[in-house]
C-alpha positions in Angstrom: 2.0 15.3 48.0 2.5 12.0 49.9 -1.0 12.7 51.9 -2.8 12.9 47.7 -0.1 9.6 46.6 -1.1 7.7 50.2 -5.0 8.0 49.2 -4.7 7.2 45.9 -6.8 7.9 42.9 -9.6 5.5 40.9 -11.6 5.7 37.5 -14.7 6.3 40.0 -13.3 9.5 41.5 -12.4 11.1 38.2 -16.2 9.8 36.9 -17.9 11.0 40.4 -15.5 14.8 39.6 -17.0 14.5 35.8 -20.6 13.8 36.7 -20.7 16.4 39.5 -19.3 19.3 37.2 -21.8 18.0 34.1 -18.5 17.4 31.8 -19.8 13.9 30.9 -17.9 12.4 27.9 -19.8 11.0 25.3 -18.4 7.7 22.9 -16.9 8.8 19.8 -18.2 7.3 17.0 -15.5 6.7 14.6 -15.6 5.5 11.3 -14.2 2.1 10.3 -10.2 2.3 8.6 -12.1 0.8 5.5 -14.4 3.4 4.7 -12.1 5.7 5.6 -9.5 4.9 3.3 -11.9 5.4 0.1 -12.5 9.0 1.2 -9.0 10.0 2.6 -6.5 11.9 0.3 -2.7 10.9 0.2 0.2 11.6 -1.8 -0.3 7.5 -3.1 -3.7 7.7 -4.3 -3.3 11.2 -6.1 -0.2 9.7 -8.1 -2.3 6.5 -9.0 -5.3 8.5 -9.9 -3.5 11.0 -12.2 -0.6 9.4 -13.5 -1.6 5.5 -14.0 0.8 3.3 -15.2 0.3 2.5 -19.1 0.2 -1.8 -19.8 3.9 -2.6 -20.6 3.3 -5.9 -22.3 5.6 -8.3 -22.3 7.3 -11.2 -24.3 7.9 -14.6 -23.1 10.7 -16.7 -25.2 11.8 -20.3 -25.0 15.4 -20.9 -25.6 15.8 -24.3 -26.8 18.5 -26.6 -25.6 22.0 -26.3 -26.8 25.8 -26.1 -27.0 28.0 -23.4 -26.1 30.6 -23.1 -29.4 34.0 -23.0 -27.0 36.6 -25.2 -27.2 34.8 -27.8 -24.6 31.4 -27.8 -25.2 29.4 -27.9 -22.5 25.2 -28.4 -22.4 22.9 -25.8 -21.5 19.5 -26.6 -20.5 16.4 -25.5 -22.2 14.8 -21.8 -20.5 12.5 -19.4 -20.6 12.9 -15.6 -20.3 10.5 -12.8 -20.2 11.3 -9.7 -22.0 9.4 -6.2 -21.6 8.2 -4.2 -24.8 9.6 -1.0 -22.7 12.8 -0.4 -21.4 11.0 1.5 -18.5 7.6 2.1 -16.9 5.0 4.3 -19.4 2.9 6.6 -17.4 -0.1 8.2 -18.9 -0.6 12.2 -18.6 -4.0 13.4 -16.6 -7.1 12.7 -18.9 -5.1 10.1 -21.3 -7.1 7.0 -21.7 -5.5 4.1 -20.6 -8.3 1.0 -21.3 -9.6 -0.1 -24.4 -12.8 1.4 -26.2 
């Protein structure tokens, strides 16, 4: 073992070994992660495709300056909120339309 670890080994021997024994190893030629990801399946894209998420629209309020009605009244700057139509997230069944006409 020490006479194979005192001669040490290179990339040429192990291409010189391959050549001589015909086991030459071609470049793979992959394809790029961004075509890729159009044509692989995962647990993500199945969900989105089947079950999409129907438009929750929502509702944007201005509260107006004012008082609060306790014994010291103390100012409350004006605000805006945002308010959903649905308590939760819609999802549409497989085949249900979700865009307009």
């Amino acid at each position: 073992m020490r006479d194979i670890w005192d001669k040490g080994a290179s990339n040429n021997d192990l291409h010189l070994y391959r050549s001589q024994q015909g086991r030459t190893l071609d470049p793979v030629d992959y394809i790029p992660n961004s075509e890729q990801r159009a044509y692989t399946r995962t647990a993500e894209n199945e969900i989105n495709n089947l079950f999409p998420r129907l438009p929750n629209p929502d509702l944007i309020m201005y509260v107006y300056p004012h008082q609060t009605r306790s014994g010291e009244p103390l100012s409350i700057p004006g605000y805006s909120t945002v308010l959903p139509f649905y308590g939760r997230v819609q999802y549409a069944q497989p085949g249900d339309r979700t865009r307009g006409l």
